[in-house]
Amino acid sequence: MLRQRFVARAAAFCALGGLALVAGCAGPKTYGAVKFVSRPPGAEVVNLKDDTHLGMTPVLVTWEGEDGRPEYVTVEMHKAGYREEITSFWVNTRHRSRAEAEAEPQPVTVELRKRK
């Protein structure tokens, strides 16, 4: 009986230790922002990782990360009458809050060329 209690307590302790270890692996949330601008304005911005619509230029987009690790992003900008443009960049997620990130966005500017 005493041995069963010991084994049960040891198993519970190991489980709690494992949970603490896993929880400790996830770093604090950090944020980065990008201000997309196109010339001319009014281009749709699409994240090619998951085909999500990020908005129409000019647009401010915020990314959430962990521990300030940068994220590699590839987007496509397109507008009727202009050639599509694809650009890739690293989003620096070094800010502690969305508001802080949005106050200092990374600029991404794309010149759209007219279709012939």
JSON list of N, CA and C in Angstrom, two decimals, residues 44-92:
[
{"chain": "A", "resi": 44, "resn": "GLU", "atom": "N", "xyz": [-4.65, 45.05, -53.45]},
{"chain": "A", "resi": 44, "resn": "GLU", "atom": "CA", "xyz": [-4.98, 44.02, -52.46]},
{"chain": "A", "resi": 44, "resn": "GLU", "atom": "C", "xyz": [-3.69, 43.34, -52.02]},
{"chain": "A", "resi": 45, "resn": "VAL", "atom": "N", "xyz": [-3.53, 43.11, -50.72]},
{"chain": "A", "resi": 45, "resn": "VAL", "atom": "CA", "xyz": [-2.36, 42.43, -50.16]},
{"chain": "A", "resi": 45, "resn": "VAL", "atom": "C", "xyz": [-2.81, 41.06, -49.67]},
{"chain": "A", "resi": 46, "resn": "VAL", "atom": "N", "xyz": [-2.16, 39.99, -50.19]},
{"chain": "A", "resi": 46, "resn": "VAL", "atom": "CA", "xyz": [-2.52, 38.62, -49.84]},
{"chain": "A", "resi": 46, "resn": "VAL", "atom": "C", "xyz": [-1.28, 37.91, -49.27]},
{"chain": "A", "resi": 47, "resn": "ASN", "atom": "N", "xyz": [-1.43, 37.29, -48.10]},
{"chain": "A", "resi": 47, "resn": "ASN", "atom": "CA", "xyz": [-0.36, 36.49, -47.50]},
{"chain": "A", "resi": 47, "resn": "ASN", "atom": "C", "xyz": [-0.35, 35.14, -48.23]},
{"chain": "A", "resi": 48, "resn": "LEU", "atom": "N", "xyz": [0.74, 34.83, -48.92]},
{"chain": "A", "resi": 48, "resn": "LEU", "atom": "CA", "xyz": [0.79, 33.60, -49.71]},
{"chain": "A", "resi": 48, "resn": "LEU", "atom": "C", "xyz": [0.98, 32.35, -48.87]},
{"chain": "A", "resi": 49, "resn": "LYS", "atom": "N", "xyz": [1.30, 32.49, -47.59]},
{"chain": "A", "resi": 49, "resn": "LYS", "atom": "CA", "xyz": [1.42, 31.33, -46.71]},
{"chain": "A", "resi": 49, "resn": "LYS", "atom": "C", "xyz": [0.09, 30.62, -46.56]},
{"chain": "A", "resi": 50, "resn": "ASP", "atom": "N", "xyz": [-0.99, 31.41, -46.42]},
{"chain": "A", "resi": 50, "resn": "ASP", "atom": "CA", "xyz": [-2.31, 30.81, -46.20]},
{"chain": "A", "resi": 50, "resn": "ASP", "atom": "C", "xyz": [-3.42, 31.48, -47.02]},
{"chain": "A", "resi": 51, "resn": "ASP", "atom": "N", "xyz": [-3.03, 32.29, -48.00]},
{"chain": "A", "resi": 51, "resn": "ASP", "atom": "CA", "xyz": [-3.97, 32.99, -48.89]},
{"chain": "A", "resi": 51, "resn": "ASP", "atom": "C", "xyz": [-4.94, 33.91, -48.15]},
{"chain": "A", "resi": 52, "resn": "THR", "atom": "N", "xyz": [-4.53, 34.45, -47.02]},
{"chain": "A", "resi": 52, "resn": "THR", "atom": "CA", "xyz": [-5.41, 35.37, -46.31]},
{"chain": "A", "resi": 52, "resn": "THR", "atom": "C", "xyz": [-5.30, 36.77, -46.89]},
{"chain": "A", "resi": 53, "resn": "HIS", "atom": "N", "xyz": [-6.43, 37.44, -46.95]},
{"chain": "A", "resi": 53, "resn": "HIS", "atom": "CA", "xyz": [-6.51, 38.83, -47.42]},
{"chain": "A", "resi": 53, "resn": "HIS", "atom": "C", "xyz": [-6.10, 39.72, -46.25]},
{"chain": "A", "resi": 54, "resn": "LEU", "atom": "N", "xyz": [-5.03, 40.51, -46.43]},
{"chain": "A", "resi": 54, "resn": "LEU", "atom": "CA", "xyz": [-4.53, 41.36, -45.35]},
{"chain": "A", "resi": 54, "resn": "LEU", "atom": "C", "xyz": [-5.08, 42.77, -45.42]},
{"chain": "A", "resi": 55, "resn": "GLY", "atom": "N", "xyz": [-5.63, 43.15, -46.57]},
{"chain": "A", "resi": 55, "resn": "GLY", "atom": "CA", "xyz": [-6.20, 44.49, -46.71]},
{"chain": "A", "resi": 55, "resn": "GLY", "atom": "C", "xyz": [-5.83, 45.12, -48.03]},
{"chain": "A", "resi": 56, "resn": "MET", "atom": "N", "xyz": [-6.23, 46.37, -48.17]},
{"chain": "A", "resi": 56, "resn": "MET", "atom": "CA", "xyz": [-5.95, 47.16, -49.38]},
{"chain": "A", "resi": 56, "resn": "MET", "atom": "C", "xyz": [-4.96, 48.26, -48.99]},
{"chain": "A", "resi": 57, "resn": "THR", "atom": "N", "xyz": [-3.96, 48.48, -49.83]},
{"chain": "A", "resi": 57, "resn": "THR", "atom": "CA", "xyz": [-2.95, 49.49, -49.52]},
{"chain": "A", "resi": 57, "resn": "THR", "atom": "C", "xyz": [-3.52, 50.90, -49.59]},
{"chain": "A", "resi": 58, "resn": "PRO", "atom": "N", "xyz": [-3.02, 51.77, -48.70]},
{"chain": "A", "resi": 58, "resn": "PRO", "atom": "CA", "xyz": [-2.07, 51.49, -47.62]},
{"chain": "A", "resi": 58, "resn": "PRO", "atom": "C", "xyz": [-2.76, 50.77, -46.46]},
{"chain": "A", "resi": 59, "resn": "VAL", "atom": "N", "xyz": [-2.05, 49.80, -45.88]},
{"chain": "A", "resi": 59, "resn": "VAL", "atom": "CA", "xyz": [-2.64, 49.01, -44.78]},
{"chain": "A", "resi": 59, "resn": "VAL", "atom": "C", "xyz": [-1.56, 48.68, -43.76]},
{"chain": "A", "resi": 60, "resn": "LEU", "atom": "N", "xyz": [-1.95, 48.69, -42.49]},
{"chain": "A", "resi": 60, "resn": "LEU", "atom": "CA", "xyz": [-1.06, 48.33, -41.39]},
{"chain": "A", "resi": 60, "resn": "LEU", "atom": "C", "xyz": [-1.48, 46.95, -40.88]},
{"chain": "A", "resi": 61, "resn": "VAL", "atom": "N", "xyz": [-0.53, 46.01, -40.86]},
{"chain": "A", "resi": 61, "resn": "VAL", "atom": "CA", "xyz": [-0.82, 44.63, -40.43]},
{"chain": "A", "resi": 61, "resn": "VAL", "atom": "C", "xyz": [0.11, 44.27, -39.28]},
{"chain": "A", "resi": 62, "resn": "THR", "atom": "N", "xyz": [-0.44, 43.63, -38.26]},
{"chain": "A", "resi": 62, "resn": "THR", "atom": "CA", "xyz": [0.34, 43.23, -37.08]},
{"chain": "A", "resi": 62, "resn": "THR", "atom": "C", "xyz": [0.49, 41.72, -37.03]},
{"chain": "A", "resi": 63, "resn": "TRP", "atom": "N", "xyz": [1.69, 41.25, -36.70]},
{"chain": "A", "resi": 63, "resn": "TRP", "atom": "CA", "xyz": [1.98, 39.83, -36.52]},
{"chain": "A", "resi": 63, "resn": "TRP", "atom": "C", "xyz": [2.28, 39.57, -35.06]},
{"chain": "A", "resi": 64, "resn": "GLU", "atom": "N", "xyz": [1.88, 38.38, -34.60]},
{"chain": "A", "resi": 64, "resn": "GLU", "atom": "CA", "xyz": [2.16, 37.95, -33.24]},
{"chain": "A", "resi": 64, "resn": "GLU", "atom": "C", "xyz": [3.21, 36.86, -33.29]},
{"chain": "A", "resi": 65, "resn": "GLY", "atom": "N", "xyz": [4.22, 36.97, -32.45]},
{"chain": "A", "resi": 65, "resn": "GLY", "atom": "CA", "xyz": [5.28, 35.97, -32.41]},
{"chain": "A", "resi": 65, "resn": "GLY", "atom": "C", "xyz": [5.58, 35.57, -30.98]},
{"chain": "A", "resi": 66, "resn": "GLU", "atom": "N", "xyz": [6.69, 34.84, -30.80]},
{"chain": "A", "resi": 66, "resn": "GLU", "atom": "CA", "xyz": [7.13, 34.43, -29.47]},
{"chain": "A", "resi": 66, "resn": "GLU", "atom": "C", "xyz": [8.61, 34.74, -29.32]},
{"chain": "A", "resi": 67, "resn": "ASP", "atom": "N", "xyz": [8.97, 35.28, -28.18]},
{"chain": "A", "resi": 67, "resn": "ASP", "atom": "CA", "xyz": [10.37, 35.56, -27.85]},
{"chain": "A", "resi": 67, "resn": "ASP", "atom": "C", "xyz": [11.07, 36.47, -28.84]},
{"chain": "A", "resi": 68, "resn": "GLY", "atom": "N", "xyz": [10.35, 37.28, -29.58]},
{"chain": "A", "resi": 68, "resn": "GLY", "atom": "CA", "xyz": [10.97, 38.21, -30.52]},
{"chain": "A", "resi": 68, "resn": "GLY", "atom": "C", "xyz": [11.55, 37.56, -31.76]},
{"chain": "A", "resi": 69, "resn": "ARG", "atom": "N", "xyz": [11.19, 36.31, -32.00]},
{"chain": "A", "resi": 69, "resn": "ARG", "atom": "CA", "xyz": [11.70, 35.62, -33.20]},
{"chain": "A", "resi": 69, "resn": "ARG", "atom": "C", "xyz": [11.08, 36.22, -34.45]},
{"chain": "A", "resi": 70, "resn": "PRO", "atom": "N", "xyz": [11.89, 36.51, -35.47]},
{"chain": "A", "resi": 70, "resn": "PRO", "atom": "CA", "xyz": [11.34, 37.06, -36.70]},
{"chain": "A", "resi": 70, "resn": "PRO", "atom": "C", "xyz": [10.55, 36.00, -37.48]},
{"chain": "A", "resi": 71, "resn": "GLU", "atom": "N", "xyz": [9.65, 36.47, -38.32]},
{"chain": "A", "resi": 71, "resn": "GLU", "atom": "CA", "xyz": [8.85, 35.57, -39.15]},
{"chain": "A", "resi": 71, "resn": "GLU", "atom": "C", "xyz": [9.04, 35.96, -40.62]},
{"chain": "A", "resi": 72, "resn": "TYR", "atom": "N", "xyz": [9.31, 34.96, -41.46]},
{"chain": "A", "resi": 72, "resn": "TYR", "atom": "CA", "xyz": [9.48, 35.20, -42.89]},
{"chain": "A", "resi": 72, "resn": "TYR", "atom": "C", "xyz": [8.11, 35.20, -43.55]},
{"chain": "A", "resi": 73, "resn": "VAL", "atom": "N", "xyz": [7.81, 36.26, -44.28]},
{"chain": "A", "resi": 73, "resn": "VAL", "atom": "CA", "xyz": [6.49, 36.45, -44.89]},
{"chain": "A", "resi": 73, "resn": "VAL", "atom": "C", "xyz": [6.64, 36.71, -46.38]},
{"chain": "A", "resi": 74, "resn": "THR", "atom": "N", "xyz": [5.76, 36.11, -47.17]},
{"chain": "A", "resi": 74, "resn": "THR", "atom": "CA", "xyz": [5.69, 36.38, -48.60]},
{"chain": "A", "resi": 74, "resn": "THR", "atom": "C", "xyz": [4.27, 36.83, -48.93]},
{"chain": "A", "resi": 75, "resn": "VAL", "atom": "N", "xyz": [4.17, 37.99, -49.57]},
{"chain": "A", "resi": 75, "resn": "VAL", "atom": "CA", "xyz": [2.86, 38.52, -49.94]},
{"chain": "A", "resi": 75, "resn": "VAL", "atom": "C", "xyz": [2.81, 38.82, -51.43]},
{"chain": "A", "resi": 76, "resn": "GLU", "atom": "N", "xyz": [1.58, 38.85, -51.92]},
{"chain": "A", "resi": 76, "resn": "GLU", "atom": "CA", "xyz": [1.33, 39.26, -53.31]},
{"chain": "A", "resi": 76, "resn": "GLU", "atom": "C", "xyz": [0.45, 40.51, -53.25]},
{"chain": "A", "resi": 77, "resn": "MET", "atom": "N", "xyz": [0.79, 41.48, -54.09]},
{"chain": "A", "resi": 77, "resn": "MET", "atom": "CA", "xyz": [-0.05, 42.67, -54.23]},
{"chain": "A", "resi": 77, "resn": "MET", "atom": "C", "xyz": [-0.57, 42.68, -55.66]},
{"chain": "A", "resi": 78, "resn": "HIS", "atom": "N", "xyz": [-1.88, 42.92, -55.79]},
{"chain": "A", "resi": 78, "resn": "HIS", "atom": "CA", "xyz": [-2.43, 43.01, -57.14]},
{"chain": "A", "resi": 78, "resn": "HIS", "atom": "C", "xyz": [-3.54, 44.05, -57.19]},
{"chain": "A", "resi": 79, "resn": "LYS", "atom": "N", "xyz": [-3.64, 44.65, -58.36]},
{"chain": "A", "resi": 79, "resn": "LYS", "atom": "CA", "xyz": [-4.63, 45.69, -58.62]},
{"chain": "A", "resi": 79, "resn": "LYS", "atom": "C", "xyz": [-5.00, 45.59, -60.09]},
{"chain": "A", "resi": 80, "resn": "ALA", "atom": "N", "xyz": [-6.28, 45.78, -60.39]},
{"chain": "A", "resi": 80, "resn": "ALA", "atom": "CA", "xyz": [-6.75, 45.70, -61.78]},
{"chain": "A", "resi": 80, "resn": "ALA", "atom": "C", "xyz": [-5.97, 46.68, -62.65]},
{"chain": "A", "resi": 81, "resn": "GLY", "atom": "N", "xyz": [-5.52, 46.19, -63.81]},
{"chain": "A", "resi": 81, "resn": "GLY", "atom": "CA", "xyz": [-4.78, 47.02, -64.75]},
{"chain": "A", "resi": 81, "resn": "GLY", "atom": "C", "xyz": [-3.29, 47.06, -64.51]},
{"chain": "A", "resi": 82, "resn": "TYR", "atom": "N", "xyz": [-2.83, 46.36, -63.45]},
{"chain": "A", "resi": 82, "resn": "TYR", "atom": "CA", "xyz": [-1.41, 46.35, -63.09]},
{"chain": "A", "resi": 82, "resn": "TYR", "atom": "C", "xyz": [-0.92, 44.91, -62.93]},
{"chain": "A", "resi": 83, "resn": "ARG", "atom": "N", "xyz": [0.37, 44.70, -63.12]},
{"chain": "A", "resi": 83, "resn": "ARG", "atom": "CA", "xyz": [0.97, 43.38, -62.93]},
{"chain": "A", "resi": 83, "resn": "ARG", "atom": "C", "xyz": [1.03, 43.05, -61.44]},
{"chain": "A", "resi": 84, "resn": "GLU", "atom": "N", "xyz": [0.83, 41.78, -61.13]},
{"chain": "A", "resi": 84, "resn": "GLU", "atom": "CA", "xyz": [0.96, 41.33, -59.75]},
{"chain": "A", "resi": 84, "resn": "GLU", "atom": "C", "xyz": [2.43, 41.42, -59.34]},
{"chain": "A", "resi": 85, "resn": "GLU", "atom": "N", "xyz": [2.65, 41.72, -58.09]},
{"chain": "A", "resi": 85, "resn": "GLU", "atom": "CA", "xyz": [4.01, 41.76, -57.55]},
{"chain": "A", "resi": 85, "resn": "GLU", "atom": "C", "xyz": [4.06, 40.90, -56.30]},
{"chain": "A", "resi": 86, "resn": "ILE", "atom": "N", "xyz": [5.12, 40.10, -56.20]},
{"chain": "A", "resi": 86, "resn": "ILE", "atom": "CA", "xyz": [5.33, 39.26, -55.03]},
{"chain": "A", "resi": 86, "resn": "ILE", "atom": "C", "xyz": [6.59, 39.75, -54.33]},
{"chain": "A", "resi": 87, "resn": "THR", "atom": "N", "xyz": [6.52, 39.89, -53.02]},
{"chain": "A", "resi": 87, "resn": "THR", "atom": "CA", "xyz": [7.69, 40.31, -52.25]},
{"chain": "A", "resi": 87, "resn": "THR", "atom": "C", "xyz": [7.76, 39.50, -50.95]},
{"chain": "A", "resi": 88, "resn": "SER", "atom": "N", "xyz": [8.98, 39.27, -50.49]},
{"chain": "A", "resi": 88, "resn": "SER", "atom": "CA", "xyz": [9.21, 38.53, -49.24]},
{"chain": "A", "resi": 88, "resn": "SER", "atom": "C", "xyz": [10.07, 39.37, -48.32]},
{"chain": "A", "resi": 89, "resn": "PHE", "atom": "N", "xyz": [9.88, 39.18, -47.02]},
{"chain": "A", "resi": 89, "resn": "PHE", "atom": "CA", "xyz": [10.62, 39.97, -46.03]},
{"chain": "A", "resi": 89, "resn": "PHE", "atom": "C", "xyz": [10.51, 39.28, -44.68]},
{"chain": "A", "resi": 90, "resn": "TRP", "atom": "N", "xyz": [11.34, 39.71, -43.75]},
{"chain": "A", "resi": 90, "resn": "TRP", "atom": "CA", "xyz": [11.28, 39.24, -42.37]},
{"chain": "A", "resi": 90, "resn": "TRP", "atom": "C", "xyz": [10.53, 40.25, -41.54]},
{"chain": "A", "resi": 91, "resn": "VAL", "atom": "N", "xyz": [9.54, 39.79, -40.77]},
{"chain": "A", "resi": 91, "resn": "VAL", "atom": "CA", "xyz": [8.83, 40.66, -39.82]},
{"chain": "A", "resi": 91, "resn": "VAL", "atom": "C", "xyz": [9.56, 40.53, -38.49]},
{"chain": "A", "resi": 92, "resn": "ASN", "atom": "N", "xyz": [10.01, 41.66, -37.97]},
{"chain": "A", "resi": 92, "resn": "ASN", "atom": "CA", "xyz": [10.70, 41.70, -36.70]},
{"chain": "A", "resi": 92, "resn": "ASN", "atom": "C", "xyz": [9.66, 41.81, -35.58]}
]
